[in-house]
Structures are given as structure tokens and as C-alpha cells.
mmCIF file of C-alpha atoms in Angstrom:
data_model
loop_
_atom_site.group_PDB
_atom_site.id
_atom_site.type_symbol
_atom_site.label_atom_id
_atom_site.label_comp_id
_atom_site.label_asym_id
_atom_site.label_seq_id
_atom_site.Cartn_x
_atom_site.Cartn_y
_atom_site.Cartn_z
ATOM 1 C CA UNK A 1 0.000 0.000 0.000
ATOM 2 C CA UNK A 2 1.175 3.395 -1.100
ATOM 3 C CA UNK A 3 1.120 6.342 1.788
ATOM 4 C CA UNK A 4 0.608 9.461 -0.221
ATOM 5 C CA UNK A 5 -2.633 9.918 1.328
ATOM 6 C CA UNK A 6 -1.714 8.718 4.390
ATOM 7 C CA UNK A 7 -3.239 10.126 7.804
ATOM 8 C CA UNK A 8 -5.912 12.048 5.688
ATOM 9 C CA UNK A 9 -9.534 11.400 5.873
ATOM 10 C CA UNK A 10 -11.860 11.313 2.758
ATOM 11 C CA UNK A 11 -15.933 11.724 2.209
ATOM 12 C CA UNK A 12 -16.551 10.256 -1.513
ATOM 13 C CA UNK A 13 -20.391 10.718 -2.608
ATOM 14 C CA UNK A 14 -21.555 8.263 -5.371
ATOM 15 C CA UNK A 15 -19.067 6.026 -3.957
ATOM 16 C CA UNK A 16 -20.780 2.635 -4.276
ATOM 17 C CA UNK A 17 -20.016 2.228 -8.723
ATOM 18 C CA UNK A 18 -18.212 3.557 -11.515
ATOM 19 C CA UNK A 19 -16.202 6.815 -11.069
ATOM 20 C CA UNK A 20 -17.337 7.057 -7.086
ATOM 21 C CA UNK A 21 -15.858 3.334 -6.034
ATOM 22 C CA UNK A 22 -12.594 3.563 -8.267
ATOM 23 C CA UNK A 23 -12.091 6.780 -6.399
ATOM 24 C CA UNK A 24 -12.332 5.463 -3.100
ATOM 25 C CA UNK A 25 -10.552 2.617 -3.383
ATOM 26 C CA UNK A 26 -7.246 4.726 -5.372
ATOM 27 C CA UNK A 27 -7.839 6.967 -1.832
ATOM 28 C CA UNK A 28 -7.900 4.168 0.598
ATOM 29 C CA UNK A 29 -4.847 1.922 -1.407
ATOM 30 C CA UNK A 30 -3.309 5.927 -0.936
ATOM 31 C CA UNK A 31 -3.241 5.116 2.874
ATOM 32 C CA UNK A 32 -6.507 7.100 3.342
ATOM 33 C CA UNK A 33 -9.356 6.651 5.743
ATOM 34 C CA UNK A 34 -12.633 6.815 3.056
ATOM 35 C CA UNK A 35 -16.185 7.508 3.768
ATOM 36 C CA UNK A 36 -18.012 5.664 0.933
ATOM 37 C CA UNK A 37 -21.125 7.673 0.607
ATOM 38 C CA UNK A 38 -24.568 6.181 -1.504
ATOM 39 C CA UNK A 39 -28.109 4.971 -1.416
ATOM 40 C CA UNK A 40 -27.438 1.452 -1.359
ATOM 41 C CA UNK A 41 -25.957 -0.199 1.973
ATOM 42 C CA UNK A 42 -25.209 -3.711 -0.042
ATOM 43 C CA UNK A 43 -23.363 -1.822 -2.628
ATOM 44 C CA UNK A 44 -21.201 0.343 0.150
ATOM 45 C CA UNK A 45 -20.835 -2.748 2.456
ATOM 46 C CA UNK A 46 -19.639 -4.556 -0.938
ATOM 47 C CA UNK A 47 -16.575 -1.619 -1.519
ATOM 48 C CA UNK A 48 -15.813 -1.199 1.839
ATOM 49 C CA UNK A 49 -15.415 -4.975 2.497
ATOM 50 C CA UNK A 50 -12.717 -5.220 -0.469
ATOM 51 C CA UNK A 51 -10.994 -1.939 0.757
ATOM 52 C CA UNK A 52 -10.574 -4.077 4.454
ATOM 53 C CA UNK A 53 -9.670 -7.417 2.792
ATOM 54 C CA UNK A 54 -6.536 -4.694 0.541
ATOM 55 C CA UNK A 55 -5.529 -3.437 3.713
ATOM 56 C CA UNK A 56 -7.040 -0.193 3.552
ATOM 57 C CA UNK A 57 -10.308 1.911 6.117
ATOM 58 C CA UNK A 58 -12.519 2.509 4.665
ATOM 59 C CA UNK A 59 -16.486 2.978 6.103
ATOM 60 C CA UNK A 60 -20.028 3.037 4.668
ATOM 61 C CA UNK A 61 -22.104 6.481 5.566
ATOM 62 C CA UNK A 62 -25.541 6.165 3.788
ATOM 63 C CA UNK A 63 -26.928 8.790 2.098
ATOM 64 C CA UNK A 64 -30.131 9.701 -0.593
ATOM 65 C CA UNK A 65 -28.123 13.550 -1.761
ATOM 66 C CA UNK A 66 -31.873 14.819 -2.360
ATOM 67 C CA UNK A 67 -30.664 18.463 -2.720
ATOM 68 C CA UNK A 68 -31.959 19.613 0.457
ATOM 69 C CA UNK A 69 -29.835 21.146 2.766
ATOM 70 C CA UNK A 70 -30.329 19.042 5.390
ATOM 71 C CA UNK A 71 -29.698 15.833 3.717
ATOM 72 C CA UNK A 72 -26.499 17.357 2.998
ATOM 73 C CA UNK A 73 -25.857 18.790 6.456
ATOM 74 C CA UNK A 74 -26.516 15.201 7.318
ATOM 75 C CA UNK A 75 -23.989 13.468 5.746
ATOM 76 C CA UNK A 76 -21.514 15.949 6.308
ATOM 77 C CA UNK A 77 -22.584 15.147 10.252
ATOM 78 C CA UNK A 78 -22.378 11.138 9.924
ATOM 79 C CA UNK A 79 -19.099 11.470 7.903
ATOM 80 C CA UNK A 80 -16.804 13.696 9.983
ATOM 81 C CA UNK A 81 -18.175 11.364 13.262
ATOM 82 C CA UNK A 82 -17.277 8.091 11.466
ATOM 83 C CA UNK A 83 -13.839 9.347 9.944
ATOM 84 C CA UNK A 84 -12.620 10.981 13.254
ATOM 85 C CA UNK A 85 -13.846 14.489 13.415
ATOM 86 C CA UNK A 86 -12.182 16.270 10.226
ATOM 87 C CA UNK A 87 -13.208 15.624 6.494
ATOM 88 C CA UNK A 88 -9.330 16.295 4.892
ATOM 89 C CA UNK A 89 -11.104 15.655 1.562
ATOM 90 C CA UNK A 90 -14.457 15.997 -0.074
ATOM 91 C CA UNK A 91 -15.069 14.029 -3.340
ATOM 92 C CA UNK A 92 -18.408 16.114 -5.211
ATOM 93 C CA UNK A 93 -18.641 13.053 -7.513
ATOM 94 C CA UNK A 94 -22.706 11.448 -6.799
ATOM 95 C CA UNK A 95 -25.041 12.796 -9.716
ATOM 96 C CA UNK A 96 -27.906 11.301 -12.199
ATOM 97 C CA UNK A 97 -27.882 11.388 -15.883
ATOM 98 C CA UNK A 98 -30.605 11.821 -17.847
ATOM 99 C CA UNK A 99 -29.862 11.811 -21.867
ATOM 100 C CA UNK A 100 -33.189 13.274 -23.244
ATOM 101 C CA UNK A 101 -33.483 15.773 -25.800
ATOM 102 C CA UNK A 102 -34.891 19.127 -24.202
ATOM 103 C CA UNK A 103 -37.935 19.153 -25.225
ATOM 104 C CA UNK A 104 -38.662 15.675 -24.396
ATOM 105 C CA UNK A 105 -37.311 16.915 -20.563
ATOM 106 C CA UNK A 106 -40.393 17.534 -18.003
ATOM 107 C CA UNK A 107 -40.098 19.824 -15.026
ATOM 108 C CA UNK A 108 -40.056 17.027 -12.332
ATOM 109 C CA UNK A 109 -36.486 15.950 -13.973
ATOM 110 C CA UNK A 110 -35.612 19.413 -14.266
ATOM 111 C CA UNK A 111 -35.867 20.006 -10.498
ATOM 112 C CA UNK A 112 -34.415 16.869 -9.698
ATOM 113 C CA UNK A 113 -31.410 16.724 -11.837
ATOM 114 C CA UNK A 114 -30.721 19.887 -10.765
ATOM 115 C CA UNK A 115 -31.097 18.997 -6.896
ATOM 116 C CA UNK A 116 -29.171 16.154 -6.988
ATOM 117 C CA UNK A 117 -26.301 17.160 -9.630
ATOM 118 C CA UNK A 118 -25.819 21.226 -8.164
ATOM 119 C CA UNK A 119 -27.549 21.630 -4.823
ATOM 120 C CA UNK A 120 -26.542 18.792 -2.865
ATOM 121 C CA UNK A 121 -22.773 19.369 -3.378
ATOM 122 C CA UNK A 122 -23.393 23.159 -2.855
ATOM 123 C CA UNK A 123 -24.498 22.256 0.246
ATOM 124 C CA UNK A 124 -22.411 19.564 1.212
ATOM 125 C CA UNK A 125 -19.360 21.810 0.875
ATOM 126 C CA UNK A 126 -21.386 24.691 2.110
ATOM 127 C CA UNK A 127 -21.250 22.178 5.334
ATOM 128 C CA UNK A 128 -17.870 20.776 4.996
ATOM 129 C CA UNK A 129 -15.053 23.339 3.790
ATOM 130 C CA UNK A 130 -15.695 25.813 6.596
ATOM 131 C CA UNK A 131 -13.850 23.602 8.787
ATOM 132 C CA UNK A 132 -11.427 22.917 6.248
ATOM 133 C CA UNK A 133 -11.032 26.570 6.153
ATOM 134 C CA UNK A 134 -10.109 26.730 10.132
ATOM 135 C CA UNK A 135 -7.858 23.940 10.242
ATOM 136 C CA UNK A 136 -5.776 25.830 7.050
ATOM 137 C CA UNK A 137 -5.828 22.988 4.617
ATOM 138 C CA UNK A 138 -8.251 20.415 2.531
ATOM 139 C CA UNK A 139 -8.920 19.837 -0.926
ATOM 140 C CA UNK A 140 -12.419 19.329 -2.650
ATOM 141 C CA UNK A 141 -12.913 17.594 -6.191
ATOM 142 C CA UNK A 142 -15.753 18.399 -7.797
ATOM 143 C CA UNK A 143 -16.808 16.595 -10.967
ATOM 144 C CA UNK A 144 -17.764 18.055 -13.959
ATOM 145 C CA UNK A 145 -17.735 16.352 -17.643
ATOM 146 C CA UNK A 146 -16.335 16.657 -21.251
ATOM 147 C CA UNK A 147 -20.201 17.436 -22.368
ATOM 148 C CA UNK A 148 -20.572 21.001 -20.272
ATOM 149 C CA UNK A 149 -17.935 22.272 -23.063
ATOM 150 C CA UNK A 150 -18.323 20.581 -26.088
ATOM 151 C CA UNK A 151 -22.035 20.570 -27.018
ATOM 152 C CA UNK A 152 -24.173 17.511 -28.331
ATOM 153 C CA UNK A 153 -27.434 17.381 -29.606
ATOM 154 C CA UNK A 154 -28.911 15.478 -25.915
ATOM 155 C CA UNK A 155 -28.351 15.571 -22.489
ATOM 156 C CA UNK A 156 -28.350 19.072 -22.531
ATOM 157 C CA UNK A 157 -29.942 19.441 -18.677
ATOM 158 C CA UNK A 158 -26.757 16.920 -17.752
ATOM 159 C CA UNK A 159 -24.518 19.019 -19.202
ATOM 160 C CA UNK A 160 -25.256 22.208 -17.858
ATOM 161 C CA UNK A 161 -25.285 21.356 -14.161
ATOM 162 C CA UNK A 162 -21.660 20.030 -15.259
ATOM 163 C CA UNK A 163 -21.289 23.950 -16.148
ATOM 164 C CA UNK A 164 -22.267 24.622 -13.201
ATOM 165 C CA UNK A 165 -20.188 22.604 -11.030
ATOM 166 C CA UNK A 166 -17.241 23.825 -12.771
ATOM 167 C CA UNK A 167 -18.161 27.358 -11.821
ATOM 168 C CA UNK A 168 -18.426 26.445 -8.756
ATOM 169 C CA UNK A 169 -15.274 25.309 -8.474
ATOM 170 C CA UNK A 170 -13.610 28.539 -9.790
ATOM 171 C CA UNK A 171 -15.465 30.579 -7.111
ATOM 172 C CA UNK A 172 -15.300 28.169 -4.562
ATOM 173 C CA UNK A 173 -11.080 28.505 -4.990
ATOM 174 C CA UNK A 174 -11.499 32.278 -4.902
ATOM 175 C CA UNK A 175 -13.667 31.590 -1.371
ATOM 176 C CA UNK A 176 -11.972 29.023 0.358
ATOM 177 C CA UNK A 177 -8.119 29.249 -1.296
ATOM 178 C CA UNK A 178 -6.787 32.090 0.838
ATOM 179 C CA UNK A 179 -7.751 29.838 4.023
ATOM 180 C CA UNK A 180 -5.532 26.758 2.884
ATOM 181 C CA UNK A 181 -8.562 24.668 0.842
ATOM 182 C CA UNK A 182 -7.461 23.639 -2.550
ATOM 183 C CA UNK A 183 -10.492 23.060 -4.979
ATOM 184 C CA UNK A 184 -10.694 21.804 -8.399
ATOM 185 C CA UNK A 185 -12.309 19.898 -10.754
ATOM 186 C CA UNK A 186 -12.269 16.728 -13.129
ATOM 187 C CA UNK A 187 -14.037 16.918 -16.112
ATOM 188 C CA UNK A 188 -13.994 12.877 -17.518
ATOM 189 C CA UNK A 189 -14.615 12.102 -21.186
ATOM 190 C CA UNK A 190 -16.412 8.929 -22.078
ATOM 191 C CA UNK A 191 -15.694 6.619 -18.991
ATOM 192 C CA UNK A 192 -17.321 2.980 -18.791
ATOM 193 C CA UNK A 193 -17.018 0.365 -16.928
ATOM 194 C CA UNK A 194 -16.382 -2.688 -18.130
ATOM 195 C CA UNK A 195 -19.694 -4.123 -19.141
ATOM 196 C CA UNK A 196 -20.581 -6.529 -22.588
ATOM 197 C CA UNK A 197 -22.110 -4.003 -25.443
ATOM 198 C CA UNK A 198 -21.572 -0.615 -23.664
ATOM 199 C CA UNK A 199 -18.068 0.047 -25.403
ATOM 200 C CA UNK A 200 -19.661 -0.655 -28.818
ATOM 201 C CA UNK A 201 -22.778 2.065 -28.219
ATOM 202 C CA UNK A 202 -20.094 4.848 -26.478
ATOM 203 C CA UNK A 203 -17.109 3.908 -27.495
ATOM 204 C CA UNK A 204 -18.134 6.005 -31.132
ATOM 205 C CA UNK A 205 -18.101 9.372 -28.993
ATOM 206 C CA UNK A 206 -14.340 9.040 -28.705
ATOM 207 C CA UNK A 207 -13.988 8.430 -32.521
ATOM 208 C CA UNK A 208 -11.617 11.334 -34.100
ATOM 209 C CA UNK A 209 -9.890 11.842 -30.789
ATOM 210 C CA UNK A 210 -5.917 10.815 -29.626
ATOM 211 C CA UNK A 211 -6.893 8.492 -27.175
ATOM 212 C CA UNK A 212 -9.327 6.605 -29.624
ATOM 213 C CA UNK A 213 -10.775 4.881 -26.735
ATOM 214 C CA UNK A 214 -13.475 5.598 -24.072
ATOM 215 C CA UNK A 215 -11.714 5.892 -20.419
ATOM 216 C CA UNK A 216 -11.601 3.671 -17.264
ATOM 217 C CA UNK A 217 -13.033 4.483 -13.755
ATOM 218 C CA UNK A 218 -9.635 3.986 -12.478
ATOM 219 C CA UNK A 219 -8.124 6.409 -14.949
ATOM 220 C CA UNK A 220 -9.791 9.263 -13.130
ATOM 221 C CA UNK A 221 -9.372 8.587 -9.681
ATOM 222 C CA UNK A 222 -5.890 7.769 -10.451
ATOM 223 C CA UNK A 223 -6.229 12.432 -11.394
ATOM 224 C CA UNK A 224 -8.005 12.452 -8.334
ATOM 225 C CA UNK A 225 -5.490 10.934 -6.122
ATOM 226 C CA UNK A 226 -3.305 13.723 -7.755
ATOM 227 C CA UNK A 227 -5.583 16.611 -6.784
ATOM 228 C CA UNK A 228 -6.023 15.517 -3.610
ATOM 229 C CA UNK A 229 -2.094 15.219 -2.793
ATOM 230 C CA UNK A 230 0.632 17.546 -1.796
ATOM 231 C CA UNK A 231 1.750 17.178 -5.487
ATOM 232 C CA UNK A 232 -1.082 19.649 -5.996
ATOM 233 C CA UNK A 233 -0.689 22.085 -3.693
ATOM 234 C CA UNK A 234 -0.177 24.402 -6.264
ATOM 235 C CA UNK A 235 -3.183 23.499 -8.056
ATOM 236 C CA UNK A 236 -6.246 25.946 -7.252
ATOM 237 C CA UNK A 237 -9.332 26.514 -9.340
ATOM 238 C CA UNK A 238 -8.531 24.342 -12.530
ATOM 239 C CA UNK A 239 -10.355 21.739 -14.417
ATOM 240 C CA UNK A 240 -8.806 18.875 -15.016
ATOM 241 C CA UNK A 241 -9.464 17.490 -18.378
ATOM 242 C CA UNK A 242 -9.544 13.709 -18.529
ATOM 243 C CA UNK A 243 -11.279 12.827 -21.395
ATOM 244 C CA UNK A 244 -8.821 11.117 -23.972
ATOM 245 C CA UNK A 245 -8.525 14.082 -25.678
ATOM 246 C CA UNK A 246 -12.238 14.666 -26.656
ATOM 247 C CA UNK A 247 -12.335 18.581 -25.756
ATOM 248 C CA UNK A 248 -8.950 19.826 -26.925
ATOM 249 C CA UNK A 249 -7.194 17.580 -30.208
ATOM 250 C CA UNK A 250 -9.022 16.492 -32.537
ATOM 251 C CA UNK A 251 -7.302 13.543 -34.543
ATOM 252 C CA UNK A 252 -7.672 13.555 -38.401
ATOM 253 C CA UNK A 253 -7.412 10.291 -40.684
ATOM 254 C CA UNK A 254 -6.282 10.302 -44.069
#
């Protein structure tokens, strides 16, 4: 086990699948004690468990990120009790995808994309980094995507509370920065787990670009285990592109 993250605590949200778990488990093989944050108590117990059996602590806080305030307030609670008293690091990764066209989008998925994508990690770090911000030091990782920049013709409600999480991060360095809390951003390209059919259906989105693949979970928490160390404690208000390529090169045959 590496120790780059060692003697720091973490609070992951989404933490029980894709992006979420490879995150937490990158943080806890760091040396890292994790919070895995989600709905589902088999799916935490089932990521915690193989953190334990690697070595690592890890613990399972549940949480339904509704975009209330108090749900948030809540699991900000339940996560600094279970990891010690301090959250060292807050992963913003938990969100829901819907990939309708937008007029095909009601206002019930409106609100509720919105809620659980924007206002639950305003107001989980709106609970969080102001102790950060007295102890001088923490880092917060938002996640945005390769689809707030580079428009397509669905998921447009997705990809603008991506925009808006990368804002956030920008003013959320200018707010919290001067008091020793580093906070950036990953924006992934087209990231898939491993599962039969999916790469053929996505894996055309990352057509015409250098890495000429679609990305692993592991890929970006491997950036997040970056952001979150003292290698990148020079590192304040960026985005992180991890995408393959998709946003900036564009790769021409012939």
C-alpha cells in the first residue's frame, strides 16, 4: 500500500459504482481513511469490504443527496463522526444522468437533476469546507464532464449542471483558497465500466480523438489521487481534463 494519502480522511459521494468506487478505493490503497457515501448499503458494504480485505479503512455512511440542505448537512454530520472528526477531503462526484433531448425533458427531472447534480454538493461543501477553512488545509474535487464544453445534440440538462459545477469550483477557490482549501475539478470524457455491449454504443463518442478509446473508472481517480495530494498544492481553481482528448485535439485520418 502506497502512503501518499496517508493520515488524511476522505468523504466520496456516489461512492458505491463507476467513477465514485474507483475513487475510493485509489484513496484508501493511498493510505486514506474513506467515507463511501450512496443509497445502497449492499453496494457500500460490498466496496468497503474489499478496501478491508486490501488493507485499507474505509467505512459506509448512507446517504439519498436529495438536494436539500439538510440531507447534505446530514452526511456531512455522519461522515466527519465516522472518519474521526475532520473531512481532509471531499469528493463532489454522486449525480444522475438523464440523456433526453430538451424538449422531451419535463419539469419534475428538471428540479431533480438539478437537486441532486448542483444543490446537494453546494451544500455539502457549504457544510464541509468551513472547517477545512479553520484547520488551514483540505482539498475538494468536484466533478464536472467533457459534455458542459463541447455541445451535443442530448443531455443538454446533464450538461449544464456540469457547467455549473465547474463554476463552482472557480469561485469556490477564490472563497476558500486564501484559508488553505485547494479546490478543483475533473471533467472525464467517455468513462465505462467494463460491461458486454456498452463500449460498442459509447465507445463512437471518442472516434476522431488521440486516445481513440473511451476511459476507465480507475483512470480518473488515479487524477483524483493527484488533486487531492501535496503534489497539488499548487493546483487551485482548474479543471482537469480527462477525457482522452475529446475537448482539446481532434485527430484527423487520411
Amino acid at each position: 500500500m502506497s502512503t501518499r494519502l496517508e493520515g488524511r480522511t476522505a468523504l466520496v459521494t456516489g461512492a458505491t459504482s463507476n467513477i465514485g468506487r474507483a475513487v475510493a478505493e485509489a484513496f484508501a490503497a493511498q493510505g486514506a481513511h474513506v467515507a463511501v457515501s450512496g443509497r445502497s448499503a449492499e453496494r457500500g458494504r460490498e466496496v468497503v469490504e474489499g478496501i478491508r480485505a486490501r488493507g485499507g479503512r474505509a467505512d459506509f455512511v448512507a446517504a439519498d443527496l436529495d438536494g436539500s440542505a439538510a440531507a447534505s448537512r446530514a452526511l456531512a454530520e455522519q461522515a466527519t463522526a465516522v472518519l474521526g472528526g475532520r473531512v481532509d477531503i471531499l469528493v463532489n462526484n454522486a449525480g444522475i444522468y438523464p440523456g433526453d433531448t430538451t424538449a422531451a425533458t419535463d419539469e419534475k427531472t428538471f428540479d431533480e437533476v438539478y437537486a441532486v447534480n448542483v444543490k446537494a454538493p453546494f451544500f455539502l461543501t457549504a457544510a464541509i469546507a468551513p472547517a477545512m477553512a479553520e484547520a488551514g488545509s483540505g482539498a475538494i474535487i468536484n466533478l464536472g464532464s467533457w459534455i458542459a464544453r463541447l455541445g451535443i445534440p442530448i443531455g443538454a440538462l446533464y450538461s449544464s449542471t456540469k457547467g455549473a459545477m465547474e463554476t463552482l469550483t472557480r469561485a469556490w477557490a477564490a472563497e476558500f483558497g486564501p484559508h488553505g482549501v485547494r479546490v478543483n475539478a475533473i471533467s472525464p470524457g467517455v468513462v465505462l465500466t467494463s460491461e458486454p455491449g456498452r463500449e460498442n454504443r459509447a465507445g463512437a463518442m471518442m472516434n476522431g480523438t488521440p486516445a481513440g478509446r473511451t476511459g476507465t473508472p480507475r483512470e480518473i481517480a488515479d487524477a483524483a489521487v493527484y488533486l487531492a495530494g501535496d503534489e497539488a498544492t499548487f493546483v487551485h481553481g482548474v479543471v482537469l481534463d480527462v477525457d482522452g482528448g475529446r475537448t482539446t485535439a481532434a485527430v484527423i485520418a487520411g
